[in-house]
GROMACS .gro file of C-alpha atoms in nm:
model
  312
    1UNK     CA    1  12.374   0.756  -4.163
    2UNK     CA    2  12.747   0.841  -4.187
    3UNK     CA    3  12.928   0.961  -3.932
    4UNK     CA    4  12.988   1.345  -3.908
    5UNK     CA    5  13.317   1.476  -4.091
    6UNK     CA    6  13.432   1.644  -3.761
    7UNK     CA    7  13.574   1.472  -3.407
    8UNK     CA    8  13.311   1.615  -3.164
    9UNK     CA    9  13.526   1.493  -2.896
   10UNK     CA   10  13.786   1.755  -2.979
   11UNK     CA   11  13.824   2.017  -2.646
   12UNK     CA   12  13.800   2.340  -2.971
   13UNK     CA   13  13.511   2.129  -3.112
   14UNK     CA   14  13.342   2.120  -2.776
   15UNK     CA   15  13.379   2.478  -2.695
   16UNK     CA   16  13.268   2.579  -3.032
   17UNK     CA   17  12.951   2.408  -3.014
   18UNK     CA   18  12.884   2.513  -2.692
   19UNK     CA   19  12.929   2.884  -2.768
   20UNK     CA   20  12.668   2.793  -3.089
   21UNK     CA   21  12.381   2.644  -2.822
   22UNK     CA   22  12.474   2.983  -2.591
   23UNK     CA   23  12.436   3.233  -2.845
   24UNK     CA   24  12.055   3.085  -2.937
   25UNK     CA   25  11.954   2.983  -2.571
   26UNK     CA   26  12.016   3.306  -2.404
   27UNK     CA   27  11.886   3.528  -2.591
   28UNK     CA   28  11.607   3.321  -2.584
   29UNK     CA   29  11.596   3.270  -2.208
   30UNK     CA   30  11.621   3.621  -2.138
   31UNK     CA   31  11.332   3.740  -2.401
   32UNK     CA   32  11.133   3.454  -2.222
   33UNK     CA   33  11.229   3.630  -1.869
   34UNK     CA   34  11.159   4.008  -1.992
   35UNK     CA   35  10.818   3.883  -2.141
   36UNK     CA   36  10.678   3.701  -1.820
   37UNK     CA   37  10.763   4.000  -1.602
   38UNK     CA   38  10.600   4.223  -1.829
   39UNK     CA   39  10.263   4.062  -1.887
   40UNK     CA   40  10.329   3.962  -1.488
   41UNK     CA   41  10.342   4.395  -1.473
   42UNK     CA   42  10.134   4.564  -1.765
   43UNK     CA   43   9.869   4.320  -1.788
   44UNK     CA   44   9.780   4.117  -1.532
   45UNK     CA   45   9.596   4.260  -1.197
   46UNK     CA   46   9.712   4.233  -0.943
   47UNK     CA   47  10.040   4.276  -1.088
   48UNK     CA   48  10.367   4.193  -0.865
   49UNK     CA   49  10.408   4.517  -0.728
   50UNK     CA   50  10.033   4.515  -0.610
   51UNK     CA   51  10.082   4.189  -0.461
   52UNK     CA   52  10.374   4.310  -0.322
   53UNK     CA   53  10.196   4.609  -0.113
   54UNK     CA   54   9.957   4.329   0.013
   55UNK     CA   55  10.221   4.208   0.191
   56UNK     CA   56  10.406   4.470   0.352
   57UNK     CA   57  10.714   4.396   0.577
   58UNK     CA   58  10.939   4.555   0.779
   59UNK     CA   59  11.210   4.528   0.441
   60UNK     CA   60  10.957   4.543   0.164
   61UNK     CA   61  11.110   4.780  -0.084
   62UNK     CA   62  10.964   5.042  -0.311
   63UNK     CA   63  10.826   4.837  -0.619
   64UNK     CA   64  10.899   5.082  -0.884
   65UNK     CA   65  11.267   5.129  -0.784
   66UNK     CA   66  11.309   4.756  -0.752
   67UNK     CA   67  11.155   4.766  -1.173
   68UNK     CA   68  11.422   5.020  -1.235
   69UNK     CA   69  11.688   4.806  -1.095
   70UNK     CA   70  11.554   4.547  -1.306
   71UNK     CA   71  11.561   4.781  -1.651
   72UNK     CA   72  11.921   4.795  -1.585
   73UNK     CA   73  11.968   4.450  -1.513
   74UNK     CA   74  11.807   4.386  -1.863
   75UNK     CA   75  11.980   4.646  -2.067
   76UNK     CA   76  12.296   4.450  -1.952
   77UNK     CA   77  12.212   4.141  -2.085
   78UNK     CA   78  12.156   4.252  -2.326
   79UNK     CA   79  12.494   4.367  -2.428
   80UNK     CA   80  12.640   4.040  -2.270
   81UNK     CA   81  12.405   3.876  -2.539
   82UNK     CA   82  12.535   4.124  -2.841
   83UNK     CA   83  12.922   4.058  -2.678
   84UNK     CA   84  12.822   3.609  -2.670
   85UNK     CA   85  12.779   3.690  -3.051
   86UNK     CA   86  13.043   3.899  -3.167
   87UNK     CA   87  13.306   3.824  -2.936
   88UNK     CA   88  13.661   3.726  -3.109
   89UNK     CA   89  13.928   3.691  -2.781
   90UNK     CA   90  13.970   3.359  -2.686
   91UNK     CA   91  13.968   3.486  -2.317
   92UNK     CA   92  13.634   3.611  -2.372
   93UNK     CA   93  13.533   3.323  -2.524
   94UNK     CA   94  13.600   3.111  -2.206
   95UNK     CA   95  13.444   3.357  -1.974
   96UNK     CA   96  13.160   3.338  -2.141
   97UNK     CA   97  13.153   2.929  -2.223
   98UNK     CA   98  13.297   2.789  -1.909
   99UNK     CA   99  13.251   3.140  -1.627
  100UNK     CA  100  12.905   3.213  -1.683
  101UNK     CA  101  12.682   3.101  -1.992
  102UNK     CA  102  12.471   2.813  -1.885
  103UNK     CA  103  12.418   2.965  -1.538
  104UNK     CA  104  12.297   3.266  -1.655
  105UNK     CA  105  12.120   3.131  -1.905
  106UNK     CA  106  11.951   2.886  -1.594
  107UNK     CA  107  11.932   3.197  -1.404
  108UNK     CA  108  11.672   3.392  -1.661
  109UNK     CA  109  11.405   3.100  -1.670
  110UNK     CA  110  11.413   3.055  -1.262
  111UNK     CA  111  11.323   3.405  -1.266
  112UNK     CA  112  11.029   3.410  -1.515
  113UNK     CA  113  10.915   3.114  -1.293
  114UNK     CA  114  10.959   3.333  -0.987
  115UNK     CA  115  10.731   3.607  -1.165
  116UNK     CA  116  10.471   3.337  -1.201
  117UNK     CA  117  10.478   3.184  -0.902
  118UNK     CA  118  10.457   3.574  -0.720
  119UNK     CA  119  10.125   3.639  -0.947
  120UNK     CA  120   9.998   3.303  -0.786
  121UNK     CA  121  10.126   3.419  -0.440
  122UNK     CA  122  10.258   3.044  -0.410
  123UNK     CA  123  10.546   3.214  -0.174
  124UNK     CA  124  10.710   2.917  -0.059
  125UNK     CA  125  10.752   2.828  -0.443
  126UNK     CA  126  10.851   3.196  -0.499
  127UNK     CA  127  11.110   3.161  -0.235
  128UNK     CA  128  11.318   2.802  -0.390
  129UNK     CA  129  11.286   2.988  -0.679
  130UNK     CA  130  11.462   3.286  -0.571
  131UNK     CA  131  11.704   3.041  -0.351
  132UNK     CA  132  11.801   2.875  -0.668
  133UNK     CA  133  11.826   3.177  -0.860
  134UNK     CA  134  12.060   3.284  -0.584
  135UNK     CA  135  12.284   2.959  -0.617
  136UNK     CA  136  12.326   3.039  -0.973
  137UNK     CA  137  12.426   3.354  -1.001
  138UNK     CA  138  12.712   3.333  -0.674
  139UNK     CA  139  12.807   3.003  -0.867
  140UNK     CA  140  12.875   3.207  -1.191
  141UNK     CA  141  13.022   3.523  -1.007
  142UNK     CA  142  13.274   3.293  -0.811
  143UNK     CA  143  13.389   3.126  -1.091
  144UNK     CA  144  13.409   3.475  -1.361
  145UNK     CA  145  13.615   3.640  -0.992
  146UNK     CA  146  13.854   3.318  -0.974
  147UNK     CA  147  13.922   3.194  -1.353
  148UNK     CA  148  13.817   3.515  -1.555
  149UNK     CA  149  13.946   3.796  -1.357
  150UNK     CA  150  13.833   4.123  -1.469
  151UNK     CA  151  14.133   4.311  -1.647
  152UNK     CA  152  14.182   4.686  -1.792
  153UNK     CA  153  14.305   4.489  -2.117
  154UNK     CA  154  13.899   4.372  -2.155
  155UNK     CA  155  13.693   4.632  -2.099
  156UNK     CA  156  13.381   4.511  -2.300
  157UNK     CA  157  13.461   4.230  -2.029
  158UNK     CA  158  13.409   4.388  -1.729
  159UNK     CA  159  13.146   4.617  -1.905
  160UNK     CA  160  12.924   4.346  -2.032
  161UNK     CA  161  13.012   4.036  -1.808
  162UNK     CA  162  13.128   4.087  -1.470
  163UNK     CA  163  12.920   4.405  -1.474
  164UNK     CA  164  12.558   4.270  -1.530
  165UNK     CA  165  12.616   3.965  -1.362
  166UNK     CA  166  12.719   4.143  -1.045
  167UNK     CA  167  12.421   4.346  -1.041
  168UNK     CA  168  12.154   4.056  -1.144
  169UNK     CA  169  12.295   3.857  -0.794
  170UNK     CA  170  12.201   4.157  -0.618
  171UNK     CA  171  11.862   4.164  -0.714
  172UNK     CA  172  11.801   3.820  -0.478
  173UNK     CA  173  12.074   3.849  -0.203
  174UNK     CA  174  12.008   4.244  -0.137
  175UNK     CA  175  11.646   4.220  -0.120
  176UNK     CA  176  11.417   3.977  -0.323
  177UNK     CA  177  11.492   3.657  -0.120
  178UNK     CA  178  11.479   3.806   0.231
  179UNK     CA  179  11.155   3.945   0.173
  180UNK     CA  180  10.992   3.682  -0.008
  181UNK     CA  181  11.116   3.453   0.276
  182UNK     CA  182  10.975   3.720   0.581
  183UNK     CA  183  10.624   3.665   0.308
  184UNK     CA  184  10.644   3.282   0.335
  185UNK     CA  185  10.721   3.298   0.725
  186UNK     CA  186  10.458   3.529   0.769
  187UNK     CA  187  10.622   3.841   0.892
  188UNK     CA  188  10.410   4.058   0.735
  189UNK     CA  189  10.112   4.307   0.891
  190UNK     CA  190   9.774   4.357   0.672
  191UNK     CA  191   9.784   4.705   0.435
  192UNK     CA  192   9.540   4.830   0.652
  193UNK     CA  193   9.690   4.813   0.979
  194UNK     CA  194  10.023   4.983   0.938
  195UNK     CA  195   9.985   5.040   1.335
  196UNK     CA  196  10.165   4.683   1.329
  197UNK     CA  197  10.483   4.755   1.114
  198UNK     CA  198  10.728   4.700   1.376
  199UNK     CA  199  10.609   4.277   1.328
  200UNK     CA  200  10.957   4.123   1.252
  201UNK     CA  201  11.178   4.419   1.267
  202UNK     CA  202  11.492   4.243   1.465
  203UNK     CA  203  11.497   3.997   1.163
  204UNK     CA  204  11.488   4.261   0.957
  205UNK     CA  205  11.754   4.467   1.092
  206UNK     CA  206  11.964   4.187   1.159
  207UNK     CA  207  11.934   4.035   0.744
  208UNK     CA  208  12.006   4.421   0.626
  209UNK     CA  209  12.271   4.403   0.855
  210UNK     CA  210  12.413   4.096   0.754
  211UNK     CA  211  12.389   4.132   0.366
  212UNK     CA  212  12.464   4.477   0.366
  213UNK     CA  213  12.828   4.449   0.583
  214UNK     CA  214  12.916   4.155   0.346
  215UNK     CA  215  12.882   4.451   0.110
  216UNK     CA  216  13.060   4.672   0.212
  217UNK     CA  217  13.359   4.469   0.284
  218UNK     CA  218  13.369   4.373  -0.119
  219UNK     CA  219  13.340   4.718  -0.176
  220UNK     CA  220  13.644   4.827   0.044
  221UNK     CA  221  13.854   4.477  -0.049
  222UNK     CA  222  13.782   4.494  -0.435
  223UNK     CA  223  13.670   4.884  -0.506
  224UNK     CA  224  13.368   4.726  -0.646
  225UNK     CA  225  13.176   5.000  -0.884
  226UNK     CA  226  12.851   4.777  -0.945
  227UNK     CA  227  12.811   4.661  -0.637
  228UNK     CA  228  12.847   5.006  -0.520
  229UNK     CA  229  12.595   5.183  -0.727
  230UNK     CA  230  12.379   4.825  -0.680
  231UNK     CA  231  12.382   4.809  -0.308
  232UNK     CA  232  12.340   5.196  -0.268
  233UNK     CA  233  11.989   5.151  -0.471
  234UNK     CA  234  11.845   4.875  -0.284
  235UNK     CA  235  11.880   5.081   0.053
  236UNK     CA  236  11.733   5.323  -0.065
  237UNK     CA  237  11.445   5.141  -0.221
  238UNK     CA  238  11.376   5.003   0.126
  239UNK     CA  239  11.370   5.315   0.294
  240UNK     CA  240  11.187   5.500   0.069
  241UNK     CA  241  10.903   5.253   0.092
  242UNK     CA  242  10.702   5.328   0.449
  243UNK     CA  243  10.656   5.283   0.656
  244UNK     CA  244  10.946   5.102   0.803
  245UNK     CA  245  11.081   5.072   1.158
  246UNK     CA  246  11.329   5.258   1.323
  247UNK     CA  247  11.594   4.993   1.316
  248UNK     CA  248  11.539   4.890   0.955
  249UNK     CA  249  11.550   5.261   0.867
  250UNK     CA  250  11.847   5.357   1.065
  251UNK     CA  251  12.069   5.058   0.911
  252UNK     CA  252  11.967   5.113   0.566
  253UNK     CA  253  11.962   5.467   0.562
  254UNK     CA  254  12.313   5.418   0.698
  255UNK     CA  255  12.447   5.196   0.432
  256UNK     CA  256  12.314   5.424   0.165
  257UNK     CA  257  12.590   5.662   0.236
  258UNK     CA  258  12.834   5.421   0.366
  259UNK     CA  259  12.910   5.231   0.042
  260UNK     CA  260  12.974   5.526  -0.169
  261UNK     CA  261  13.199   5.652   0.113
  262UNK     CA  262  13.381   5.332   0.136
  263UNK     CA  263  13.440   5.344  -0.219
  264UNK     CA  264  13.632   5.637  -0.227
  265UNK     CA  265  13.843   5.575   0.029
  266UNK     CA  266  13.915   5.230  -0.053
  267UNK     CA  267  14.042   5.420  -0.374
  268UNK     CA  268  14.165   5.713  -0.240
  269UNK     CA  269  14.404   5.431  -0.001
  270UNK     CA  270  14.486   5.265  -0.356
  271UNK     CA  271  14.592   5.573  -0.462
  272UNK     CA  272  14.805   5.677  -0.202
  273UNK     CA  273  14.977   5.368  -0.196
  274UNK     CA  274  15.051   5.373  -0.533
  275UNK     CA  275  15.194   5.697  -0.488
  276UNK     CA  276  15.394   5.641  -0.195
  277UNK     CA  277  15.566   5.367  -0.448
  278UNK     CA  278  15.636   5.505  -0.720
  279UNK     CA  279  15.831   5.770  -0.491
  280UNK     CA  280  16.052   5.547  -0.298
  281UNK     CA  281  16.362   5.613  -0.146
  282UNK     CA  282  16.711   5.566  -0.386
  283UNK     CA  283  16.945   5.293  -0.322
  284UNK     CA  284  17.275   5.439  -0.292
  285UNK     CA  285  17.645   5.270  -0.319
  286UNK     CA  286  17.813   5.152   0.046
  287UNK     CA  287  18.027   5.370   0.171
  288UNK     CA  288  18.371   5.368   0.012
  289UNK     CA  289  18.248   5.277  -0.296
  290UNK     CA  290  18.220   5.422  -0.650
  291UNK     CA  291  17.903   5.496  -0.782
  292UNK     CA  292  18.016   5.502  -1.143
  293UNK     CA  293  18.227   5.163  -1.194
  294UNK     CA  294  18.091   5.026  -0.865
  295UNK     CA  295  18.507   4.954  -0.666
  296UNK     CA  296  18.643   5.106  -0.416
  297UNK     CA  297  18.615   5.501  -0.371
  298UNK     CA  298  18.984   5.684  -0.522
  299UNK     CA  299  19.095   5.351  -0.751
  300UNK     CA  300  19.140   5.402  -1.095
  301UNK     CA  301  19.024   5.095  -1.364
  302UNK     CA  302  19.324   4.926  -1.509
  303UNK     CA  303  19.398   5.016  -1.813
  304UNK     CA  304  19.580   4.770  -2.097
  305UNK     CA  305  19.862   4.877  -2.220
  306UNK     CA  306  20.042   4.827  -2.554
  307UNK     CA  307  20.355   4.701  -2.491
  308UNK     CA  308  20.491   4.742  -2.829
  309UNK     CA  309  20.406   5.132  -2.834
  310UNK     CA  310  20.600   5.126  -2.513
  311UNK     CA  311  20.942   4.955  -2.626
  312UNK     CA  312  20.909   5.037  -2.989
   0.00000   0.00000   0.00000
């Protein structure tokens, strides 16, 4: 067979072959992660929120805010997926080959195997799963913060990159790892003994602690929006869900109004600053000096004279 008429070698050849095998692999990872999780929801019983209720812990979190969180998580993949096809910016181009693609693409078939292996309630499987699903997504949302910046000049960008990508690594670090590990450690209590829901509540407190002050310090350092509205949810899915201990309660019920008030004054501050800027004191001249042609204060310029004028 003959050889192929291009140089696959070529770095543009490379990158344009690699943005061909993203744009069919994943859309086709994430159809193969919404379908799992909804025949793992609408048809099979018990689904994962009833398993999830046979396991309460002390930061189990409401099930059907945790599928709403997940809606949204879809919907913007889905316009990551319609921006991977119709993209035209270079920049965009290498956010989306080299930033983000194949992890993401990784990232939806770890989860439909985490749906599957929560219907079997094989939690220590459920648990690498979510670990590795973890690793992904910080892996891609390290490299999009460091190499593809988010910039005004990109909005579809931030809108349909940075912003779904920063919410899907919320779903395991704010909530779904911790508790499927406190499942696969046992720090659970039976549904029908809810007299025992204080079982593991210093672990608790101390993880919401933890992962929620690592949020908050993005929030106030980069004025994050998503991880804002992202972080603000998930507290309040876990306190919504009871019952809960007091510690778990009070730190999550904190948090719930901390990030959005660390938001705005982390932009208020930006603000401000900007402001006090933009209104800076003048420079003026030294004393003794002109302002105008920048010598000394009551000397004229000289001026040349035409010596033939002057004699005639």
């Amino acid at each position: 067979m003959d050889e192929l008429p291009i140089d696959t070698t070529h770095p543009a050849v490379r990158e344009y072959l690699a943005l061909i095998r993203l744009q069919v692999l994943t859309p086709l990872s994430l159809l193969v992660n919404i379908a799992t999780l909804m025949v793992c929801t609408l048809v099979l019983e018990p689904n994962l929120g009833d398993i999830a209720k046979l396991y309460p812990s002390s930061i189990s979190p409401k099930p059907s805010m945790i599928a709403v969180f997940i809606v949204a998580i879809y919907i913007g993949q889905v316009g990551y997926c319609i921006l991977l096809v119709f993209s035209r910016k270079p920049e965009t181009k290498r956010a989306l080959i080299k930033g983000c693609g194949f992890p993401l693409m990784l990232a939806n078939w770890v989860m439909a195997f985490w749906a599957i292996a929560w219907i079997l309630q094989a939690f220590l499987l459920s648990t690498i799963c979510l670990g590795i699903l973890l690793v992904l997504l910080l892996y891609a949302n390290v490299v999009l913060l460091i190499y593809h910046a988010p910039t005004g000049k990109r909005p579809l960008d931030i809108a349909f990159i940075h912003a779904p990508l920063r919410g899907f690594l919320l779903f395991p670090l704010g909530v779904m790892f911790p508790y499927s590990l406190f499942v696969t450690l046992g720090l659970t209590w039976s549904p029908g003994e809810p007299q025992h829901y204080d079982r593991g509540q210093w672990a608790g407190f101390a993880v919401m602690l933890g992962v929620n002050f690592v949020g908050l310090l993005v929030i106030l350092l980069r004025r994050d929006i998503v991880w804002c509205a992202a972080a603000t949810w998930i507290c309040a899915s876990l306190w919504s869900e009871k019952p809960k201990p007091y510690p778990v309660s009070f730190v999550v019920v904190m948090f719930t109004f901390l990030h959005p008030a660390a938001l705005i004054a982390s932009t208020l501050w930006a603000w401000l600053r900007g402001r006090r800027r933009g209104t800076g004191p003048i420079a003026l001249p030294p004393d003794g000096q002109d302002p105008v042609q920048g010598g000394p204060a009551g000397e004229r310029p000289a001026r040349e004279v035409d010596t033939e004028a002057l004699w005639g």
